[in-house]
Amino acid sequence: MAGLTALTKVPESLQQICVAHDAKVGICGSVFFQDGEWICSIIDDKLYLKSPMWDSPSMRRHRLQQIDREDNENIYRKTYQTGSKALFFAQCRDQNETCVPLFEKAYAKAHGDYASLEGGWIGEGVEDLSG
């Protein structure tokens, strides 16, 4: 993620990494440089959230069910599953922006999982992004 921060100083480099995005379909395509070649990472736009879905049992849901309201599910989603603050991994300052979390998901997919993104050297990250 630090490599992405370094590349934000060169806006056209970000356009070379995030090569396709279709909000209607819900997919995003990115390219990364690994082991001497460019690889593609295509992801959907579903991101991990800190709070579970309304249908899964949780203490928060149980508390909301105690409230005598018809729109408990909408209150739950608005409170716990809306905006960048609801995301489990990377977040943007702008609550309605998802470019950084989507980039992180694509990068995690290219490396196998989110755990592989912990630690490392900034130079390796910049190389993965710039070639």
Tab-separated table of N, CA and C in Angstrom:
chain	number	residue	atom	x	y	z
A	1	MET	N	0.823	-1.186	0.000
A	1	MET	CA	0.000	0.000	0.000
A	1	MET	C	0.869	1.252	0.000
A	2	ALA	N	2.043	1.166	0.603
A	2	ALA	CA	2.949	2.318	0.588
A	2	ALA	C	3.420	2.607	-0.834
A	3	GLY	N	3.578	1.568	-1.638
A	3	GLY	CA	3.958	1.757	-3.039
A	3	GLY	C	2.899	2.524	-3.807
A	4	LEU	N	1.643	2.272	-3.510
A	4	LEU	CA	0.545	3.003	-4.147
A	4	LEU	C	0.603	4.473	-3.764
A	5	THR	N	0.879	4.750	-2.513
A	5	THR	CA	1.004	6.134	-2.049
A	5	THR	C	2.112	6.851	-2.798
A	6	ALA	N	3.226	6.171	-3.013
A	6	ALA	CA	4.342	6.782	-3.738
A	6	ALA	C	3.952	7.098	-5.182
A	7	LEU	N	3.165	6.226	-5.797
A	7	LEU	CA	2.795	6.430	-7.199
A	7	LEU	C	1.685	7.458	-7.400
A	8	THR	N	1.016	7.868	-6.343
A	8	THR	CA	-0.034	8.879	-6.504
A	8	THR	C	0.538	10.219	-6.940
A	9	LYS	N	1.829	10.400	-6.808
A	9	LYS	CA	2.486	11.632	-7.269
A	9	LYS	C	2.557	11.684	-8.793
A	10	VAL	N	2.358	10.521	-9.442
A	10	VAL	CA	2.370	10.438	-10.905
A	10	VAL	C	1.007	9.886	-11.345
A	11	PRO	N	0.011	10.766	-11.545
A	11	PRO	CA	-1.366	10.313	-11.811
A	11	PRO	C	-1.515	9.347	-12.984
A	12	GLU	N	-0.756	9.537	-14.053
A	12	GLU	CA	-0.908	8.632	-15.199
A	12	GLU	C	-0.456	7.211	-14.877
A	13	SER	N	0.403	7.036	-13.872
A	13	SER	CA	0.829	5.686	-13.506
A	13	SER	C	-0.331	4.892	-12.910
A	14	LEU	N	-1.229	5.555	-12.203
A	14	LEU	CA	-2.389	4.860	-11.647
A	14	LEU	C	-3.330	4.388	-12.748
A	15	GLN	N	-3.432	5.164	-13.822
A	15	GLN	CA	-4.275	4.764	-14.946
A	15	GLN	C	-3.692	3.556	-15.669
A	16	GLN	N	-2.376	3.384	-15.608
A	16	GLN	CA	-1.741	2.230	-16.238
A	16	GLN	C	-1.941	0.965	-15.408
A	17	ILE	N	-2.182	1.120	-14.114
A	17	ILE	CA	-2.386	-0.035	-13.232
A	17	ILE	C	-3.844	-0.476	-13.245
A	18	CYS	N	-4.749	0.459	-13.030
A	18	CYS	CA	-6.194	0.175	-13.055
A	18	CYS	C	-6.676	0.352	-14.484
A	19	VAL	N	-6.652	-0.736	-15.233
A	19	VAL	CA	-6.877	-0.641	-16.673
A	19	VAL	C	-8.341	-0.717	-17.079
A	20	ALA	N	-9.205	-1.257	-16.230
A	20	ALA	CA	-10.621	-1.370	-16.587
A	20	ALA	C	-11.478	-1.351	-15.334
A	21	HIS	N	-12.637	-0.703	-15.452
A	21	HIS	CA	-13.590	-0.675	-14.344
A	21	HIS	C	-14.981	-0.490	-14.918
A	22	ASP	N	-15.870	-1.393	-14.596
A	22	ASP	CA	-17.257	-1.292	-15.052
A	22	ASP	C	-18.161	-1.354	-13.828
A	23	ALA	N	-18.664	-0.198	-13.405
A	23	ALA	CA	-19.484	-0.119	-12.200
A	23	ALA	C	-20.820	-0.837	-12.367
A	24	LYS	N	-21.365	-0.841	-13.580
A	24	LYS	CA	-22.650	-1.513	-13.808
A	24	LYS	C	-22.537	-3.018	-13.605
A	25	VAL	N	-21.464	-3.597	-14.108
A	25	VAL	CA	-21.238	-5.035	-13.980
A	25	VAL	C	-20.629	-5.366	-12.621
A	26	GLY	N	-19.858	-4.434	-12.076
A	26	GLY	CA	-19.233	-4.641	-10.774
A	26	GLY	C	-17.896	-5.348	-10.840
A	27	ILE	N	-17.092	-5.038	-11.875
A	27	ILE	CA	-15.763	-5.644	-11.984
A	27	ILE	C	-14.708	-4.564	-12.178
A	28	CYS	N	-13.484	-4.939	-11.855
A	28	CYS	CA	-12.350	-4.029	-11.979
A	28	CYS	C	-11.141	-4.853	-12.415
A	29	GLY	N	-10.382	-4.346	-13.363
A	29	GLY	CA	-9.195	-5.037	-13.845
A	29	GLY	C	-7.946	-4.215	-13.596
A	30	SER	N	-6.921	-4.857	-13.079
A	30	SER	CA	-5.647	-4.195	-12.800
A	30	SER	C	-4.511	-5.061	-13.313
A	31	VAL	N	-3.366	-4.437	-13.541
A	31	VAL	CA	-2.170	-5.180	-13.938
A	31	VAL	C	-1.043	-4.882	-12.958
A	32	PHE	N	-0.241	-5.910	-12.689
A	32	PHE	CA	0.893	-5.792	-11.777
A	32	PHE	C	2.096	-6.494	-12.394
A	33	PHE	N	3.280	-6.043	-12.038
A	33	PHE	CA	4.523	-6.602	-12.551
A	33	PHE	C	5.073	-7.574	-11.521
A	34	GLN	N	5.059	-8.871	-11.853
A	34	GLN	CA	5.571	-9.884	-10.933
A	34	GLN	C	6.468	-10.860	-11.675
A	35	ASP	N	7.574	-11.176	-11.060
A	35	ASP	CA	8.506	-12.162	-11.614
A	35	ASP	C	8.873	-11.871	-13.062
A	36	GLY	N	9.073	-10.603	-13.379
A	36	GLY	CA	9.541	-10.208	-14.696
A	36	GLY	C	8.485	-10.098	-15.776
A	37	GLU	N	7.209	-10.215	-15.422
A	37	GLU	CA	6.157	-10.069	-16.429
A	37	GLU	C	4.914	-9.415	-15.825
A	38	TRP	N	4.103	-8.838	-16.697
A	38	TRP	CA	2.866	-8.197	-16.276
A	38	TRP	C	1.778	-9.250	-16.139
A	39	ILE	N	1.055	-9.222	-15.020
A	39	ILE	CA	-0.053	-10.153	-14.800
A	39	ILE	C	-1.345	-9.365	-14.599
A	40	CYS	N	-2.461	-9.980	-14.942
A	40	CYS	CA	-3.779	-9.351	-14.780
A	40	CYS	C	-4.429	-9.836	-13.490
A	41	SER	N	-5.174	-8.961	-12.871
A	41	SER	CA	-5.961	-9.309	-11.693
A	41	SER	C	-7.352	-8.713	-11.884
A	42	ILE	N	-8.331	-9.576	-12.088
A	42	ILE	CA	-9.710	-9.127	-12.297
A	42	ILE	C	-10.518	-9.496	-11.057
A	43	ILE	N	-11.202	-8.502	-10.493
A	43	ILE	CA	-11.950	-8.706	-9.252
A	43	ILE	C	-13.383	-8.189	-9.397
A	44	ASP	N	-14.240	-8.640	-8.486
A	44	ASP	CA	-15.569	-8.039	-8.392
A	44	ASP	C	-15.485	-6.871	-7.404
A	45	ASP	N	-16.555	-6.121	-7.286
A	45	ASP	CA	-16.504	-4.936	-6.432
A	45	ASP	C	-17.060	-5.178	-5.025
A	46	LYS	N	-17.152	-6.427	-4.625
A	46	LYS	CA	-17.611	-6.745	-3.274
A	46	LYS	C	-16.418	-6.678	-2.324
A	47	LEU	N	-16.559	-5.892	-1.262
A	47	LEU	CA	-15.466	-5.679	-0.321
A	47	LEU	C	-15.826	-6.244	1.052
A	48	TYR	N	-14.805	-6.652	1.810
A	48	TYR	CA	-15.025	-7.178	3.150
A	48	TYR	C	-15.453	-6.055	4.091
A	49	LEU	N	-16.478	-6.340	4.886
A	49	LEU	CA	-16.992	-5.369	5.844
A	49	LEU	C	-16.685	-5.823	7.266
A	50	LYS	N	-16.590	-4.865	8.171
A	50	LYS	CA	-16.330	-5.175	9.577
A	50	LYS	C	-17.521	-5.874	10.224
A	51	SER	N	-18.732	-5.471	9.856
A	51	SER	CA	-19.943	-6.033	10.453
A	51	SER	C	-20.567	-7.059	9.515
A	52	PRO	N	-21.154	-8.115	10.074
A	52	PRO	CA	-21.773	-9.144	9.233
A	52	PRO	C	-23.034	-8.630	8.549
A	53	MET	N	-23.499	-9.371	7.559
A	53	MET	CA	-24.740	-9.034	6.868
A	53	MET	C	-25.908	-9.133	7.850
A	54	TRP	N	-27.003	-8.491	7.520
A	54	TRP	CA	-28.181	-8.475	8.390
A	54	TRP	C	-28.686	-9.895	8.668
A	55	ASP	N	-28.598	-10.785	7.695
A	55	ASP	CA	-29.135	-12.138	7.846
A	55	ASP	C	-28.348	-13.007	8.815
A	56	SER	N	-27.093	-12.668	9.093
A	56	SER	CA	-26.303	-13.484	10.007
A	56	SER	C	-26.492	-12.976	11.438
A	57	PRO	N	-26.550	-13.886	12.400
A	57	PRO	CA	-26.794	-13.464	13.781
A	57	PRO	C	-25.628	-12.646	14.333
A	58	SER	N	-25.951	-11.588	15.041
A	58	SER	CA	-24.928	-10.775	15.689
A	58	SER	C	-25.558	-10.005	16.834
A	59	MET	N	-24.726	-9.542	17.746
A	59	MET	CA	-25.205	-8.775	18.888
A	59	MET	C	-25.829	-7.463	18.428
A	60	ARG	N	-25.230	-6.810	17.429
A	60	ARG	CA	-25.773	-5.542	16.938
A	60	ARG	C	-27.178	-5.742	16.371
A	61	ARG	N	-27.336	-6.802	15.606
A	61	ARG	CA	-28.654	-7.083	15.038
A	61	ARG	C	-29.648	-7.370	16.154
A	62	HIS	N	-29.236	-8.133	17.146
A	62	HIS	CA	-30.113	-8.458	18.265
A	62	HIS	C	-30.591	-7.186	18.965
A	63	ARG	N	-29.675	-6.233	19.169
A	63	ARG	CA	-30.055	-4.964	19.805
A	63	ARG	C	-31.061	-4.197	18.956
A	64	LEU	N	-30.836	-4.155	17.647
A	64	LEU	CA	-31.757	-3.433	16.771
A	64	LEU	C	-33.130	-4.094	16.725
A	65	GLN	N	-33.164	-5.407	16.859
A	65	GLN	CA	-34.454	-6.086	16.837
A	65	GLN	C	-35.285	-5.746	18.069
A	66	GLN	N	-34.616	-5.313	19.127
A	66	GLN	CA	-35.327	-4.926	20.335
A	66	GLN	C	-36.035	-3.584	20.161
A	67	ILE	N	-35.565	-2.787	19.199
A	67	ILE	CA	-36.174	-1.491	18.930
A	67	ILE	C	-37.458	-1.719	18.137
A	68	ASP	N	-38.504	-1.025	18.505
A	68	ASP	CA	-39.792	-1.199	17.836
A	68	ASP	C	-39.862	-0.316	16.593
A	69	ARG	N	-39.212	-0.757	15.510
A	69	ARG	CA	-39.207	-0.028	14.242
A	69	ARG	C	-39.369	-1.007	13.101
A	70	GLU	N	-39.945	-0.529	12.029
A	70	GLU	CA	-40.150	-1.376	10.857
A	70	GLU	C	-38.897	-1.484	9.998
A	71	ASP	N	-38.036	-0.500	10.061
A	71	ASP	CA	-36.889	-0.449	9.154
A	71	ASP	C	-35.573	-0.798	9.843
A	72	ASN	N	-35.583	-1.825	10.702
A	72	ASN	CA	-34.371	-2.219	11.422
A	72	ASN	C	-33.220	-2.571	10.487
A	73	GLU	N	-33.521	-3.306	9.423
A	73	GLU	CA	-32.464	-3.704	8.494
A	73	GLU	C	-31.829	-2.486	7.840
A	74	ASN	N	-32.615	-1.508	7.439
A	74	ASN	CA	-32.068	-0.289	6.829
A	74	ASN	C	-31.226	0.498	7.822
A	75	ILE	N	-31.656	0.570	9.058
A	75	ILE	CA	-30.878	1.263	10.093
A	75	ILE	C	-29.543	0.558	10.290
A	76	TYR	N	-29.584	-0.768	10.360
A	76	TYR	CA	-28.363	-1.554	10.533
A	76	TYR	C	-27.385	-1.297	9.390
A	77	ARG	N	-27.870	-1.387	8.157
A	77	ARG	CA	-26.996	-1.178	6.994
A	77	ARG	C	-26.431	0.235	6.969
A	78	LYS	N	-27.260	1.217	7.267
A	78	LYS	CA	-26.800	2.607	7.259
A	78	LYS	C	-25.763	2.844	8.351
A	79	THR	N	-25.958	2.233	9.508
A	79	THR	CA	-25.061	2.441	10.643
A	79	THR	C	-23.756	1.668	10.510
A	80	TYR	N	-23.845	0.394	10.120
A	80	TYR	CA	-22.677	-0.482	10.181
A	80	TYR	C	-22.092	-0.890	8.832
A	81	GLN	N	-22.797	-0.648	7.725
A	81	GLN	CA	-22.308	-1.149	6.451
A	81	GLN	C	-22.296	-0.092	5.358
A	82	THR	N	-22.194	1.161	5.722
A	82	THR	CA	-22.182	2.237	4.744
A	82	THR	C	-20.914	3.060	4.898
A	83	GLY	N	-20.313	3.392	3.779
A	83	GLY	CA	-19.138	4.257	3.788
A	83	GLY	C	-17.848	3.510	4.044
A	84	SER	N	-16.770	4.224	3.883
A	84	SER	CA	-15.434	3.658	4.020
A	84	SER	C	-15.174	3.121	5.426
A	85	LYS	N	-15.782	3.718	6.420
A	85	LYS	CA	-15.560	3.293	7.804
A	85	LYS	C	-16.041	1.863	8.056
A	86	ALA	N	-16.915	1.345	7.205
A	86	ALA	CA	-17.450	-0.004	7.365
A	86	ALA	C	-16.523	-1.070	6.794
A	87	LEU	N	-15.514	-0.668	6.020
A	87	LEU	CA	-14.633	-1.628	5.351
A	87	LEU	C	-13.634	-2.244	6.318
A	88	PHE	N	-13.351	-3.520	6.107
A	88	PHE	CA	-12.447	-4.252	6.983
A	88	PHE	C	-10.982	-3.913	6.706
A	89	PHE	N	-10.629	-3.718	5.445
A	89	PHE	CA	-9.233	-3.466	5.098
A	89	PHE	C	-9.034	-1.989	4.762
A	90	ALA	N	-8.469	-1.660	3.624
A	90	ALA	CA	-8.146	-0.267	3.276
A	90	ALA	C	-9.399	0.602	3.224
A	91	GLN	N	-9.211	1.870	3.591
A	91	GLN	CA	-10.307	2.838	3.592
A	91	GLN	C	-9.836	4.122	2.942
A	92	CYS	N	-10.773	4.866	2.387
A	92	CYS	CA	-10.473	6.169	1.801
A	92	CYS	C	-10.936	7.271	2.744
A	93	ARG	N	-10.318	8.412	2.623
A	93	ARG	CA	-10.750	9.560	3.416
A	93	ARG	C	-12.179	9.947	3.048
A	94	ASP	N	-12.467	9.966	1.746
A	94	ASP	CA	-13.825	10.222	1.263
A	94	ASP	C	-14.653	8.953	1.501
A	95	GLN	N	-15.693	9.048	2.287
A	95	GLN	CA	-16.497	7.889	2.673
A	95	GLN	C	-17.165	7.179	1.495
A	96	ASN	N	-17.313	7.855	0.367
A	96	ASN	CA	-17.982	7.257	-0.790
A	96	ASN	C	-17.012	6.755	-1.850
A	97	GLU	N	-15.726	6.828	-1.602
A	97	GLU	CA	-14.698	6.425	-2.564
A	97	GLU	C	-14.280	4.981	-2.302
A	98	THR	N	-14.097	4.207	-3.375
A	98	THR	CA	-13.701	2.802	-3.220
A	98	THR	C	-12.459	2.421	-4.021
A	99	CYS	N	-11.771	3.388	-4.615
A	99	CYS	CA	-10.639	3.031	-5.478
A	99	CYS	C	-9.517	2.345	-4.697
A	100	VAL	N	-9.187	2.820	-3.515
A	100	VAL	CA	-8.096	2.210	-2.743
A	100	VAL	C	-8.475	0.806	-2.267
A	101	PRO	N	-9.666	0.591	-1.691
A	101	PRO	CA	-10.019	-0.781	-1.314
A	101	PRO	C	-10.075	-1.748	-2.498
A	102	LEU	N	-10.539	-1.278	-3.653
A	102	LEU	CA	-10.568	-2.150	-4.830
A	102	LEU	C	-9.156	-2.457	-5.316
A	103	PHE	N	-8.282	-1.454	-5.285
A	103	PHE	CA	-6.888	-1.691	-5.649
A	103	PHE	C	-6.271	-2.720	-4.707
A	104	GLU	N	-6.501	-2.558	-3.399
A	104	GLU	CA	-5.940	-3.488	-2.422
A	104	GLU	C	-6.445	-4.910	-2.665
A	105	LYS	N	-7.719	-5.048	-3.000
A	105	LYS	CA	-8.279	-6.375	-3.272
A	105	LYS	C	-7.617	-7.002	-4.500
A	106	ALA	N	-7.434	-6.219	-5.553
A	106	ALA	CA	-6.783	-6.731	-6.763
A	106	ALA	C	-5.334	-7.125	-6.474
A	107	TYR	N	-4.650	-6.313	-5.694
A	107	TYR	CA	-3.250	-6.591	-5.347
A	107	TYR	C	-3.156	-7.840	-4.464
A	108	ALA	N	-4.090	-7.981	-3.524
A	108	ALA	CA	-4.119	-9.175	-2.675
A	108	ALA	C	-4.382	-10.425	-3.513
A	109	LYS	N	-5.265	-10.316	-4.491
A	109	LYS	CA	-5.542	-11.460	-5.369
A	109	LYS	C	-4.298	-11.837	-6.164
A	110	ALA	N	-3.572	-10.851	-6.647
A	110	ALA	CA	-2.353	-11.117	-7.416
A	110	ALA	C	-1.287	-11.801	-6.562
A	111	HIS	N	-1.314	-11.542	-5.256
A	111	HIS	CA	-0.318	-12.126	-4.348
A	111	HIS	C	-0.832	-13.338	-3.578
A	112	GLY	N	-2.082	-13.697	-3.778
A	112	GLY	CA	-2.616	-14.892	-3.130
A	112	GLY	C	-3.654	-14.619	-2.062
A	113	ASP	N	-3.419	-13.637	-1.199
A	113	ASP	CA	-4.381	-13.289	-0.158
A	113	ASP	C	-3.983	-11.970	0.506
A	114	TYR	N	-4.852	-11.478	1.380
A	114	TYR	CA	-4.586	-10.211	2.065
A	114	TYR	C	-3.392	-10.318	3.016
A	115	ALA	N	-3.210	-11.482	3.624
A	115	ALA	CA	-2.118	-11.653	4.583
A	115	ALA	C	-0.753	-11.438	3.935
A	116	SER	N	-0.629	-11.737	2.657
A	116	SER	CA	0.659	-11.576	1.980
A	116	SER	C	1.024	-10.111	1.766
A	117	LEU	N	0.090	-9.197	2.005
A	117	LEU	CA	0.381	-7.772	1.832
A	117	LEU	C	1.008	-7.145	3.066
A	118	GLU	N	0.993	-7.846	4.191
A	118	GLU	CA	1.573	-7.297	5.415
A	118	GLU	C	3.090	-7.271	5.320
A	119	GLY	N	3.673	-6.182	5.797
A	119	GLY	CA	5.126	-6.062	5.801
A	119	GLY	C	5.680	-5.867	4.401
A	120	GLY	N	6.909	-6.287	4.201
A	120	GLY	CA	7.544	-6.152	2.892
A	120	GLY	C	8.327	-4.860	2.761
A	121	TRP	N	8.865	-4.651	1.573
A	121	TRP	CA	9.675	-3.472	1.284
A	121	TRP	C	8.932	-2.583	0.304
A	122	ILE	N	9.008	-1.280	0.513
A	122	ILE	CA	8.299	-0.345	-0.359
A	122	ILE	C	8.801	-0.454	-1.799
A	123	GLY	N	10.093	-0.738	-1.969
A	123	GLY	CA	10.650	-0.879	-3.314
A	123	GLY	C	10.004	-2.008	-4.094
A	124	GLU	N	9.703	-3.114	-3.414
A	124	GLU	CA	9.030	-4.231	-4.082
A	124	GLU	C	7.627	-3.835	-4.521
A	125	GLY	N	6.932	-3.090	-3.667
A	125	GLY	CA	5.593	-2.627	-4.014
A	125	GLY	C	5.605	-1.683	-5.199
A	126	VAL	N	6.556	-0.754	-5.210
A	126	VAL	CA	6.664	0.193	-6.325
A	126	VAL	C	7.000	-0.559	-7.610
A	127	GLU	N	7.878	-1.551	-7.521
A	127	GLU	CA	8.223	-2.344	-8.709
A	127	GLU	C	7.012	-3.121	-9.220
A	128	ASP	N	6.217	-3.688	-8.308
A	128	ASP	CA	5.002	-4.398	-8.723
A	128	ASP	C	4.045	-3.480	-9.466
A	129	LEU	N	4.066	-2.199	-9.124
A	129	LEU	CA	3.135	-1.246	-9.720
A	129	LEU	C	3.677	-0.546	-10.956
A	130	SER	N	4.988	-0.422	-11.041
A	130	SER	CA	5.561	0.364	-12.140
A	130	SER	C	6.391	-0.452	-13.124
A	131	GLY	N	6.767	-1.651	-12.740
A	131	GLY	CA	7.574	-2.469	-13.629
A	131	GLY	C	9.001	-2.149	-13.439
